[in-house]
Short mmCIF file of C-alpha atoms in Angstrom, two decimals:
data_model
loop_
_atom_site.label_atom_id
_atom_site.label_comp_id
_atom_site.label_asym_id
_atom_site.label_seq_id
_atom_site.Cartn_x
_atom_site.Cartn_y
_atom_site.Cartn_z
CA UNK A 1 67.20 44.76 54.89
CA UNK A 2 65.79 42.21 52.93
CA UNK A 3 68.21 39.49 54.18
CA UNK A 4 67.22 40.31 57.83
CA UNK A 5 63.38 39.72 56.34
CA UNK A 6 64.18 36.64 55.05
CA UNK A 7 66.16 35.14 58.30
CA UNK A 8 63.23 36.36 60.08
CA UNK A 9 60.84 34.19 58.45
CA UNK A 10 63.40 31.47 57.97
CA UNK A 11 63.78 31.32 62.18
CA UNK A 12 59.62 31.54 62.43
CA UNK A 13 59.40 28.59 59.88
CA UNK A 14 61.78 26.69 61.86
CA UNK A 15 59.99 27.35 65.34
CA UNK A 16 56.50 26.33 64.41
CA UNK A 17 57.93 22.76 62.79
CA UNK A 18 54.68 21.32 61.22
CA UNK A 19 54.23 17.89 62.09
CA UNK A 20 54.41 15.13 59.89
CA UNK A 21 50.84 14.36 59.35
CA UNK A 22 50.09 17.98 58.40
CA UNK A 23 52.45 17.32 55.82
CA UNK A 24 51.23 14.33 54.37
CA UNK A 25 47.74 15.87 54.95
CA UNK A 26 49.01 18.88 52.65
CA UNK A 27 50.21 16.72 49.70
CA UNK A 28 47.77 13.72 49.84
CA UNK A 29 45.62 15.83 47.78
CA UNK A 30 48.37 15.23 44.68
CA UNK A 31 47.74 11.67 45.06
CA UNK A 32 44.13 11.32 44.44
CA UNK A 33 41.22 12.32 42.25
CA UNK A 34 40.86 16.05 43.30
CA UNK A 35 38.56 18.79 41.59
CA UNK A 36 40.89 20.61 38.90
CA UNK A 37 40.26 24.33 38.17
CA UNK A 38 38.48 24.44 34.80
CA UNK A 39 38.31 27.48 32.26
CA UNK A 40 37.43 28.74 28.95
CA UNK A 41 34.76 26.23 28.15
CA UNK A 42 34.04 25.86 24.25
CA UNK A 43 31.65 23.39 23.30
CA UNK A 44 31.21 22.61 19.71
CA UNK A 45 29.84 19.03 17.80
CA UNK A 46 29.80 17.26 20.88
CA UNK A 47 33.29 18.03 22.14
CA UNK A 48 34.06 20.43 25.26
CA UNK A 49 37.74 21.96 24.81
CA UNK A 50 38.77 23.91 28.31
CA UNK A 51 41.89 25.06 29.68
CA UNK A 52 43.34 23.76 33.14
CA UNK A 53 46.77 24.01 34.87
CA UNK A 54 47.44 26.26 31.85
CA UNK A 55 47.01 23.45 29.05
CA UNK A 56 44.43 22.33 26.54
CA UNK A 57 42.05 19.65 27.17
CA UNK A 58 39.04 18.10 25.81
CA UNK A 59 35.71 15.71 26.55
CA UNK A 60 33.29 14.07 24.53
CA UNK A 61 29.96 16.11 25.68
CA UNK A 62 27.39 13.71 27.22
CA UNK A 63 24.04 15.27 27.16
CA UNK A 64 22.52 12.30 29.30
CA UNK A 65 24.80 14.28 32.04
CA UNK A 66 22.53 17.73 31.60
CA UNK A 67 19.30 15.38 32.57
CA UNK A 68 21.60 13.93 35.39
CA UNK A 69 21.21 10.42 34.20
CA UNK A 70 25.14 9.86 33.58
CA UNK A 71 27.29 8.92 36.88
CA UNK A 72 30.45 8.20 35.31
CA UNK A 73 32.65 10.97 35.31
CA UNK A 74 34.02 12.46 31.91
CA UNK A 75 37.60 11.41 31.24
CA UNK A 76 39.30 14.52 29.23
CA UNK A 77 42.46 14.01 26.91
CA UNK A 78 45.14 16.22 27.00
CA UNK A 79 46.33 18.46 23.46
CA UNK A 80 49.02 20.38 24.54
CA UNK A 81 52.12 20.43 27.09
CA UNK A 82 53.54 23.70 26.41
CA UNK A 83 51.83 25.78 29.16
CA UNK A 84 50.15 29.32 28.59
CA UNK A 85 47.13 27.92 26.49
CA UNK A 86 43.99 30.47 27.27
CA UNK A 87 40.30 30.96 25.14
CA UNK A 88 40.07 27.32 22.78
CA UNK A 89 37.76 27.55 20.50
CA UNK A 90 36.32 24.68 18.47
CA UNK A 91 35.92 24.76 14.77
CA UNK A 92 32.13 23.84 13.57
CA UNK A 93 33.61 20.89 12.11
CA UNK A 94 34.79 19.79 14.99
CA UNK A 95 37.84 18.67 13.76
CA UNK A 96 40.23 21.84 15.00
CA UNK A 97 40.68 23.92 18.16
CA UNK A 98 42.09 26.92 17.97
CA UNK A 99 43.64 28.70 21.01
CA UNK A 100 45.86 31.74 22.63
CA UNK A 101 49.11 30.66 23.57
CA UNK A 102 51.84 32.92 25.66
CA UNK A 103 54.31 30.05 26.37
CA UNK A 104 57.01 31.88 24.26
CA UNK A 105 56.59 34.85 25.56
CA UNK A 106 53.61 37.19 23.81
CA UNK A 107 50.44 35.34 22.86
CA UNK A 108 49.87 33.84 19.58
CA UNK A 109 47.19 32.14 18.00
CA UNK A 110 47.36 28.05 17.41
CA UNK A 111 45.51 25.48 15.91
CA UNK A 112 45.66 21.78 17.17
CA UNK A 113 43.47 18.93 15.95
CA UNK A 114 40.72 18.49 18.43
CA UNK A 115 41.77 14.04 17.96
CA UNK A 116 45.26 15.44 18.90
CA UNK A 117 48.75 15.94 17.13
CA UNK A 118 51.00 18.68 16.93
CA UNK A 119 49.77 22.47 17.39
CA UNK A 120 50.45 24.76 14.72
CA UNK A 121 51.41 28.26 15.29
CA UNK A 122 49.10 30.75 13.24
CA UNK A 123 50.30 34.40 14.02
CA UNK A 124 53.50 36.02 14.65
CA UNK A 125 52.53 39.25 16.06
CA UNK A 126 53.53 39.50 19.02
CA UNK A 127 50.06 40.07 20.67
CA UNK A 128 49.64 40.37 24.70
CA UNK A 129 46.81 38.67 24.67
CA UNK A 130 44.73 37.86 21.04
CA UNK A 131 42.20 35.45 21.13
CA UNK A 132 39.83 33.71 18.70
CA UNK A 133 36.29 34.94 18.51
CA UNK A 134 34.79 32.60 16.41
CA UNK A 135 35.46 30.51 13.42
CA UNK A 136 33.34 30.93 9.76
CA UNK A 137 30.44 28.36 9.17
CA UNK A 138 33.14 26.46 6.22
CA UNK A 139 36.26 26.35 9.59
CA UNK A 140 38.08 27.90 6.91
CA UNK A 141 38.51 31.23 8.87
CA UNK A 142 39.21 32.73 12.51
CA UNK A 143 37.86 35.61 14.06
CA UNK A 144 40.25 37.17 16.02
CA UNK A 145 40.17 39.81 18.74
CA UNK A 146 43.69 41.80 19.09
CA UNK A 147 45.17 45.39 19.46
CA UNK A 148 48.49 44.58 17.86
CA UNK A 149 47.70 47.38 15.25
CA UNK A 150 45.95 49.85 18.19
CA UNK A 151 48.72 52.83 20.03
CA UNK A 152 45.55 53.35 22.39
CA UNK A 153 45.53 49.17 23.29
CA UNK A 154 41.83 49.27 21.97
CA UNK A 155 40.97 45.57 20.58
CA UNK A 156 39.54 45.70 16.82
CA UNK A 157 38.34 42.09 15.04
CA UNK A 158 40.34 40.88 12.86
CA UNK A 159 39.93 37.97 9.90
CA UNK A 160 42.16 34.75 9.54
CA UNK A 161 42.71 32.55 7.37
CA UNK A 162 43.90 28.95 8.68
CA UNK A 163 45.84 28.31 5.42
CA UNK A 164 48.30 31.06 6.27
CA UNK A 165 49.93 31.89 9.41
CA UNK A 166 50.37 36.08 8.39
CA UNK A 167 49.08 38.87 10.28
CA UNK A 168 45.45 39.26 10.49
CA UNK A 169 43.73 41.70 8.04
CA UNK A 170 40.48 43.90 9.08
CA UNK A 171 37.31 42.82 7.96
CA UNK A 172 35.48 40.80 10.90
CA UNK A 173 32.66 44.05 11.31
CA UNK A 174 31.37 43.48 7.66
CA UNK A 175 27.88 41.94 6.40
CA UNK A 176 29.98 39.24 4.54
CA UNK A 177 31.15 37.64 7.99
CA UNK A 178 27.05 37.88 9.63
CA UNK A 179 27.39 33.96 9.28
CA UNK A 180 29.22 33.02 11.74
CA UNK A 181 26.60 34.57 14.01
CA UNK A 182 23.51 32.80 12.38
CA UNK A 183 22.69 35.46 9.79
CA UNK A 184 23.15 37.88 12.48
CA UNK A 185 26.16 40.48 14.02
CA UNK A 186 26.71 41.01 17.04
CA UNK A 187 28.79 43.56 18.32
CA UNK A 188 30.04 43.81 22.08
CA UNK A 189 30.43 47.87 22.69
CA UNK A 190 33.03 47.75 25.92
CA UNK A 191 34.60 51.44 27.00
CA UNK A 192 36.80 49.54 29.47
CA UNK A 193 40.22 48.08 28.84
CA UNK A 194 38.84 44.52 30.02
CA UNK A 195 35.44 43.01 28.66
CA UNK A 196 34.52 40.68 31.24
CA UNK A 197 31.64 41.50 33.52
CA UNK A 198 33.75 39.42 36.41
CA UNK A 199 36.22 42.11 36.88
CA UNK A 200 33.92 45.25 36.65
CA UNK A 201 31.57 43.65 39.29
CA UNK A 202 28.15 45.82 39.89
CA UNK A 203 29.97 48.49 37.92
CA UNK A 204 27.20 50.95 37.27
CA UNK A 205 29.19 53.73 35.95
CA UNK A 206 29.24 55.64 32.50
CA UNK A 207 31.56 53.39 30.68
CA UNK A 208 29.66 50.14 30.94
CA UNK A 209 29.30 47.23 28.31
CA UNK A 210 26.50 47.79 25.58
CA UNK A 211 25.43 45.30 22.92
CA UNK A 212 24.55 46.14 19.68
CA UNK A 213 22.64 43.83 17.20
CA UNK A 214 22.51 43.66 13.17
CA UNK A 215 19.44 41.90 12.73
CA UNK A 216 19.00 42.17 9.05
CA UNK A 217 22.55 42.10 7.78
CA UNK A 218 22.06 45.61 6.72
CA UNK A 219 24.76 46.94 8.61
CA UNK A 220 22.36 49.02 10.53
CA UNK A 221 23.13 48.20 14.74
CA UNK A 222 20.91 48.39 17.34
CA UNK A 223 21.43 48.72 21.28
CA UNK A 224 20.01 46.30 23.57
CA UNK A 225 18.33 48.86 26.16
CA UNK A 226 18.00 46.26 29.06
CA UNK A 227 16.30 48.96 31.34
CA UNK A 228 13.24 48.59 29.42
CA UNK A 229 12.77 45.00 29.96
CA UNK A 230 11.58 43.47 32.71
CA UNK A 231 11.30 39.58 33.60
CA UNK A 232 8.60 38.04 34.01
CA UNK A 233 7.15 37.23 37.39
CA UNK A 234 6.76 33.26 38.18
CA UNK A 235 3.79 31.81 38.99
CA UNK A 236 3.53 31.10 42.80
CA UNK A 237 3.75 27.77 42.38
CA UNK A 238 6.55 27.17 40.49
CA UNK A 239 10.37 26.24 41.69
CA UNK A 240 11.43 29.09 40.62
CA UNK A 241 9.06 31.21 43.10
CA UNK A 242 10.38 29.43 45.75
CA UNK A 243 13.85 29.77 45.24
CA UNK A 244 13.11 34.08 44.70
CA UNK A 245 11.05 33.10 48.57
CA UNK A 246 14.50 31.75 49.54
CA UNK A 247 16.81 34.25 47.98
CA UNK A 248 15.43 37.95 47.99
CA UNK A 249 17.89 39.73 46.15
CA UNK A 250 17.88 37.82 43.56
CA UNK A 251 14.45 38.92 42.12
CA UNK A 252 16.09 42.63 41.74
CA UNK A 253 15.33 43.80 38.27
CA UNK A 254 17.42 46.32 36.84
CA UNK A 255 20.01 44.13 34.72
CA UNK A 256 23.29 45.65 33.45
CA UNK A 257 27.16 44.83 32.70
CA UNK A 258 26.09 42.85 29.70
CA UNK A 259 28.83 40.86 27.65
CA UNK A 260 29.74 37.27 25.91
CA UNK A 261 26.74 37.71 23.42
CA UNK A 262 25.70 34.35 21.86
CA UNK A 263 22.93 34.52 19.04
CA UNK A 264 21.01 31.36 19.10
CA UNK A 265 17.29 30.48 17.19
CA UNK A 266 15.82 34.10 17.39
CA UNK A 267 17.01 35.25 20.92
CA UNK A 268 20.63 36.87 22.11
CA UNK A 269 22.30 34.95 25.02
CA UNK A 270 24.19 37.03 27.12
CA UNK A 271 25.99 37.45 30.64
CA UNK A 272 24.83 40.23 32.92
CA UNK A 273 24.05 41.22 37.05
CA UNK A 274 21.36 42.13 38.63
CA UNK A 275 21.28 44.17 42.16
CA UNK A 276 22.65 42.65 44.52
CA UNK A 277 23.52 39.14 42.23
CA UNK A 278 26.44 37.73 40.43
CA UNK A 279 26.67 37.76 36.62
CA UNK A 280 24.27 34.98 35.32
CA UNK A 281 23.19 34.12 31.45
CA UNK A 282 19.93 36.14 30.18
CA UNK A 283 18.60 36.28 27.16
CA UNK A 284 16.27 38.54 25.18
CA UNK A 285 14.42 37.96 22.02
CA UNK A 286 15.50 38.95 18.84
CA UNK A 287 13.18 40.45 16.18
CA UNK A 288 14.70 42.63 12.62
CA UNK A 289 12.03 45.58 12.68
CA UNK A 290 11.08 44.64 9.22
CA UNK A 291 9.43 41.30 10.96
CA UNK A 292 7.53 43.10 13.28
CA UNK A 293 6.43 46.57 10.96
CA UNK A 294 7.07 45.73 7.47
CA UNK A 295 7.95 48.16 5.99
CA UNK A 296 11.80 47.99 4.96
CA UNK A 297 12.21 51.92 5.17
CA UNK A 298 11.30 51.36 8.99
CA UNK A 299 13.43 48.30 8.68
CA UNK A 300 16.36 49.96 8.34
CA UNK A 301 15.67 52.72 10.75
CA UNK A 302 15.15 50.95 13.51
CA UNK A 303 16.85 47.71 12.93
CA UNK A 304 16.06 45.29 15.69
CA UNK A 305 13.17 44.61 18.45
CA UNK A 306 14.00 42.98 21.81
CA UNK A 307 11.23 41.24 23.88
CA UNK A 308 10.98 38.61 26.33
CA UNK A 309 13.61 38.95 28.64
CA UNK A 310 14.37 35.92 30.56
CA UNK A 311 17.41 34.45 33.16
CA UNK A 312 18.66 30.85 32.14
CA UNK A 313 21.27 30.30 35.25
CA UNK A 314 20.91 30.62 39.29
CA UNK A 315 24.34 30.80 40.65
CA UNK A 316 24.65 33.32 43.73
CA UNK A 317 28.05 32.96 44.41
CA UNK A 318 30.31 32.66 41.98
CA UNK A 319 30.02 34.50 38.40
CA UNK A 320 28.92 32.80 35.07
CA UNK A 321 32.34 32.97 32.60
CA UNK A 322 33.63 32.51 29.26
CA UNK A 323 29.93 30.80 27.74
CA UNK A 324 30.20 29.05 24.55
CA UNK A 325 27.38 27.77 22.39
CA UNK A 326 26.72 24.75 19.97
CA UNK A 327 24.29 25.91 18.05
CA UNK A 328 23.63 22.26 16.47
CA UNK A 329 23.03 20.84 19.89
CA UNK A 330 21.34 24.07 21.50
CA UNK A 331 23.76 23.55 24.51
CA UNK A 332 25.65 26.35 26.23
CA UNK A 333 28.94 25.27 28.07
CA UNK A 334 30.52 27.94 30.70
CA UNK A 335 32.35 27.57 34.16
CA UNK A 336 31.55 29.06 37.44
CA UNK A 337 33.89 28.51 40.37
CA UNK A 338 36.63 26.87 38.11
CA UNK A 339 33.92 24.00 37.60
CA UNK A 340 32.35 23.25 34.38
CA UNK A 341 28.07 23.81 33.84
CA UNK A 342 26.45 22.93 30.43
CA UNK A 343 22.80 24.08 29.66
CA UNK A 344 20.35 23.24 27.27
CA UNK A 345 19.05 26.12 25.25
CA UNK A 346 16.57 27.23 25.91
CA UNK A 347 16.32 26.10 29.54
CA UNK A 348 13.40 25.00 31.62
CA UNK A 349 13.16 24.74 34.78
CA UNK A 350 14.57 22.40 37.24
CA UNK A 351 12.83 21.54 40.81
CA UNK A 352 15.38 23.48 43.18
CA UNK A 353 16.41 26.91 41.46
CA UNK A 354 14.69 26.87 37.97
CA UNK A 355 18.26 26.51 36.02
CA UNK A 356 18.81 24.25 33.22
CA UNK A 357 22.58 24.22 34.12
CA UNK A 358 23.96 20.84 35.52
CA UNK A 359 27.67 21.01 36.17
CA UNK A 360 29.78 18.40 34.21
CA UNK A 361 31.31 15.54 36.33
CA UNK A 362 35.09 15.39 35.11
CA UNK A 363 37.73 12.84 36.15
CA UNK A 364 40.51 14.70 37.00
CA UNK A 365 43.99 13.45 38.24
CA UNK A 366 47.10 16.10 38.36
CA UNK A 367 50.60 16.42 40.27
CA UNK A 368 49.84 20.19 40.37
CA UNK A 369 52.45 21.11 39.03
CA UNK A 370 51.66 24.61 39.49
CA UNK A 371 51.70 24.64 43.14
CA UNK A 372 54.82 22.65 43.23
CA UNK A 373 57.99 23.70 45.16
CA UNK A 374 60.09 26.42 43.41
CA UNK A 375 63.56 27.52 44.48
CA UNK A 376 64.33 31.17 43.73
CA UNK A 377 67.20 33.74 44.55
CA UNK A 378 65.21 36.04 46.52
CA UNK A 379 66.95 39.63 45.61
CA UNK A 380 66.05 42.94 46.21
CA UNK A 381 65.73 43.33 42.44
CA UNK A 382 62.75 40.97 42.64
CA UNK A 383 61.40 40.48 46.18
CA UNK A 384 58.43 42.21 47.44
CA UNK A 385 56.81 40.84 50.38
CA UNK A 386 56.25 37.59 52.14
CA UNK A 387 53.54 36.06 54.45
CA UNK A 388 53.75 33.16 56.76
CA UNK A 389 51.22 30.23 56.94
CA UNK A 390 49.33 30.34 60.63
CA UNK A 391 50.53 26.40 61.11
CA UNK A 392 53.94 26.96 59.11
CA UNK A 393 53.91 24.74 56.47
CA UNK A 394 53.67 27.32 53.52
CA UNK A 395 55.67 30.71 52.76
CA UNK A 396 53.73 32.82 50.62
CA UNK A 397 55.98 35.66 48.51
CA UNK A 398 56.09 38.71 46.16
CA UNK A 399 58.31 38.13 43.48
#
């Protein structure tokens, strides 16, 4: 049966015979400057590391580009050619990146210098899929998320030392580790197997994404109850009014599906949706209840105040992922659409939607190697399906 599938398609591929200038029109895009896909952002003493066509890669930041004074494009450099490189994460040093790679098979954690050289394998644990958190304030230790110790796949945080390359040992939910969150924890409460607001879109069920706060380093957590803040109306007129005039839903208020917190200067940066909306960054004020009462018995009983919820980013089509923060610059890098945005923190408005968020010009130049032409044995061990192209120039298969 599947033989008679494949001779099937092979006689409709030969009947349509594309022409030759939808051929050339097909590949010409290898040949020039073309938008690349771009991913896990993380933006650190002026550098940008991200991930595209499965390898690490990394810019010098501009910040004249976030006040859209800079037309040249950003050229990036390349750090790795093995393949499988996910989540880079920049040590606050800047001299290190360290990343997930799954090129040998399981994910493992690396470290590569951020000026280039040759990576350095960290873990052996054969991981699906760890990744790095965050790194220590002295870049002497990781942060790692992972369930390699978990027979219910639940992810615990882990501690690393660079100067090792063993299995990671518990310890990353401790007051000792508060500073690489600026004197702060912050704890991302997800029920669901996956974290990321983009695949549990306008999820409003019972096992949604909390955050929980330390503000005091007292090991006392607080939840961030977004349904009882509101944000703020604008004034009529500002930009921002206008751009609520233009797009209705997107002054819903009920916020929920938070995730990615980011503690910055007093205020927790965070991705969530809103009726209607894709996930955008919010944030909400931060306050230890000792600051606001005074009293440290009430201090520790309550923790942590939020105020002053507020929306940083406008996108309405495609969700906000994978934000990073450099907390010396106050700039927050993400990507949206496989592009990549940088914002100052905290934002103010622009003339159009009232984002601070400029996307980042890169120069990008790639024989896409991904979408190259592969030769396989289709079998019925491995072949699923198949779908023709309308003009016949591209099989699309199962395998």
């Amino acid at each position: 049966m599947i033989q008679a599938q494949i001779a099937s398609l092979q006689e409709q591929l030969a009947a349509l015979q594309p022409s030759p200038a939808s051929e050339v029109g097909v590949a010409a895009t290898t040949s020039s400057g073309t938008p690349g896909y771009f991913r896990y952002p993380s933006v650190r003493r002026g550098l940008v590391a991200f991930v595209c066509e499965e390898d690490l890669f990394v810019v010098s930041l501009d910040l004249s580009q976030l006040s859209g004074n800079r037309t040249k494009p950003l050229q990036p450099k390349r750090l790795t050619t093995s393949g499988g490189c996910t989540h880079p994460v920049v040590s606050p040093d800047g001299s290190t990146i360290a990343y997930t790679c799954s090129a040998s098979g399981s994910g493992e954690i690396f470290l590569v210098p951020s000026t280039g050289g040759v990576p350095r394998q960290l873990t052996y644990i054969g991981d699906f899929d760890p990744y790095v958190v965050n790194w220590s304030e002295d870049s002497k230790t990781l942060f790692v998320r992972s369930d390699v110790t978990s027979p219910q796949d639940t992810d615990e945080l882990f501690s690393l030392e660079v100067q090792g390359g063993e299995q990671p040992t518990s310890g990353m939910a401790t007051p000792a580790t508060s500073r690489c969150v600026a004197h702060w924890l912050c704890w991302e409460e997800i029920n669901t197997v996956d974290q990321h607001v983009y695949n549990w879109k306008h999820y409003r069920g019972g096992t949604q994404g909390q955050l929980w706060v330390d503000a005091n380093s007292s090991g006392h957590f607080t939840c961030v109850d977004l349904t009882k803040l509101s944000l703020p109306q604008p004034a009529a007129s500002s930009p921002l009014a206008a751009f609520y005039k233009a797009n209705p839903t997107q002054q819903q208020q009920t916020i929920y599906n938070p995730a990615s917190p980011m503690l910055f200067d007093g205020r927790l940066y965070f991705v969530a949706e809103r009726d209607g909306c894709v996930g955008n960054i919010y944030s909400v004020r931060v306050m230890s209840a000792g600051q606001q009462r005074g009293s440290q018995q009430q201090q520790q009983q309550v923790g942590a105040v939020f105020s002053s919820l507020q929306q940083h980013t406008y996108h309405d089509l495609w969700y906000v992922r994978n934000p990073s923060i450099d907390p010396e610059a106050g700039v927050i890098a993400y990507h949206c659409g496989g592009q990549l945005f940088a914002m100052r923190v905290p934002g103010t408005a622009n003339s159009q939607t009232g984002s601070s968020a400029c996307q980042l010009s890169v120069e990008w130049f790639s024989d896409q190697h991904s979408a190259a032409r592969r030769d396989l044995e289709l079998t019925d061990d491995i072949f699923e399906a198949a779908c023709l192209h309308p003009l016949g120039h591209t099989l699309v298969a199962t395998v």
